[in-house]
Amino acid sequence: MPVKSMEDLFIHTLKDIYYAEKQILKNLPKMAKQAKSPELKQAFEKHREETEGQIERLEKVFETCEVAARGVRCEAMDGILAEAKDVMEEVEDESVREAGMLAAAQTVEHYEISRYGTLIAWAQRLGMKEAQSLLQQNLDEEKRTDQLLTKIAEQSINQKAKA
Amino acid sequence: MPVKSMEDLFIHTLKDIYYAEKQILKNLPKMAKQAKSPELKQAFEKHREETEGQIERLEKVFETCEVAARGVRCEAMDGILAEAKDVMEEVEDESVREAGMLAAAQTVEHYEISRYGTLIAWAQRLGMKEAQSLLQQNLDEEKRTDQLLTKIAEQSINQKAKA
């Protein structure tokens, strides 16, 4: 799709984050399975449920634009998830692996925080009020997830991990 | 390098962000050249200078660990920069392209913010005070850059861009 206007750029970026969220949804059960710490496992499971809701909200945003919900490959998220996979497969020590997985999950959250921040600004610019409100709900959830992960890192995972 | 301890994970992640910063340093002049808006051009040029200082600080962190400063390929940053390149090459309209470039730069900043946040927590856990302080300086700069980009988007770029 050629990007000629802000509306095209908005739709393109919406497709990028839609693809990213679907990839995350696919990966979170593997991460939850690998996590041994109950706090981290629970955080991944909760975020899997939230991600389902976020995908639904994105589908509503597509609807408000009268565009079919479809992703475009997001190389950034592919790269971020490839790094998460490496940590899961290559770090033997359980507590060190969990510290790495948690850090990888935070890079996922930050990519999303950045993308939603941008999409909200563009929706506002384009006068798309419903889209703006839906995207704001996703942004708020991602920020809360990032804060929860920081708390789990500080209070549990980083403390346990072998120096 | 097999990652067996938190210290190994710290070094591995330090190499990841070292590679990422070097890739960013390589790409910022291209982005500054493409940017027509004086605010955005200046922001990219200023951040290129800052990135040089950040790389020097990372080299000092390697020194404190008595490890040679060397990067490892960071697939996440490669993906993020590939997306930035696509925007630069594929969007014809100047103002829309700048909105896309600015958004791409914010995904770069957020990746770094996430990585530095993690490295600082781990440095603290490992009792590496000098490393912690050096990494904190990099984090503060990245956060300021992200805020500056948000301001430029709100006050200038997004306003000008063709709906």
PDB file of N, CA, C and O in Angstrom, chain B residues 10 12-13 74 83 93 108 129 135:
ATOM      1  N   PHE B  10      24.267  -9.550  32.120  1.00  0.00           N
ATOM      2  CA  PHE B  10      24.544  -8.112  32.082  1.00  0.00           C
ATOM      3  C   PHE B  10      25.486  -7.793  30.908  1.00  0.00           C
ATOM      4  O   PHE B  10      25.208  -6.896  30.112  1.00  0.00           O
ATOM      5  N   HIS B  12      26.122  -9.591  28.259  1.00  0.00           N
ATOM      6  CA  HIS B  12      25.465  -9.890  26.986  1.00  0.00           C
ATOM      7  C   HIS B  12      24.548  -8.734  26.565  1.00  0.00           C
ATOM      8  O   HIS B  12      24.541  -8.315  25.406  1.00  0.00           O
ATOM      9  N   THR B  13      23.791  -8.218  27.526  1.00  0.00           N
ATOM     10  CA  THR B  13      22.847  -7.129  27.235  1.00  0.00           C
ATOM     11  C   THR B  13      23.596  -5.821  26.965  1.00  0.00           C
ATOM     12  O   THR B  13      23.160  -4.999  26.152  1.00  0.00           O
ATOM     13  N   CYS B  74      22.000  -7.152  17.424  1.00  0.00           N
ATOM     14  CA  CYS B  74      20.748  -6.939  18.134  1.00  0.00           C
ATOM     15  C   CYS B  74      19.641  -6.944  17.083  1.00  0.00           C
ATOM     16  O   CYS B  74      19.452  -5.978  16.343  1.00  0.00           O
ATOM     17  N   GLU B  83      12.590  -0.650   9.676  1.00  0.00           N
ATOM     18  CA  GLU B  83      11.298   0.031   9.522  1.00  0.00           C
ATOM     19  C   GLU B  83      11.491   1.527   9.270  1.00  0.00           C
ATOM     20  O   GLU B  83      10.774   2.125   8.461  1.00  0.00           O
ATOM     21  N   ASP B  93       5.390  11.985   0.228  1.00  0.00           N
ATOM     22  CA  ASP B  93       5.058  13.313   0.752  1.00  0.00           C
ATOM     23  C   ASP B  93       5.986  13.671   1.908  1.00  0.00           C
ATOM     24  O   ASP B  93       6.125  12.917   2.868  1.00  0.00           O
ATOM     25  N   VAL B 108      12.996   3.735  18.476  1.00  0.00           N
ATOM     26  CA  VAL B 108      14.422   3.570  18.821  1.00  0.00           C
ATOM     27  C   VAL B 108      14.631   3.979  20.280  1.00  0.00           C
ATOM     28  O   VAL B 108      15.212   3.234  21.084  1.00  0.00           O
ATOM     29  N   LYS B 129      28.521   0.098  41.041  1.00  0.00           N
ATOM     30  CA  LYS B 129      28.070   1.484  41.202  1.00  0.00           C
ATOM     31  C   LYS B 129      28.464   2.397  40.055  1.00  0.00           C
ATOM     32  O   LYS B 129      27.676   3.236  39.622  1.00  0.00           O
ATOM     33  N   LEU B 135      25.272   4.307  33.137  1.00  0.00           N
ATOM     34  CA  LEU B 135      24.070   3.881  32.410  1.00  0.00           C
ATOM     35  C   LEU B 135      22.897   4.815  32.697  1.00  0.00           C
ATOM     36  O   LEU B 135      22.077   5.081  31.813  1.00  0.00           O
TER      37      LEU B 135
END
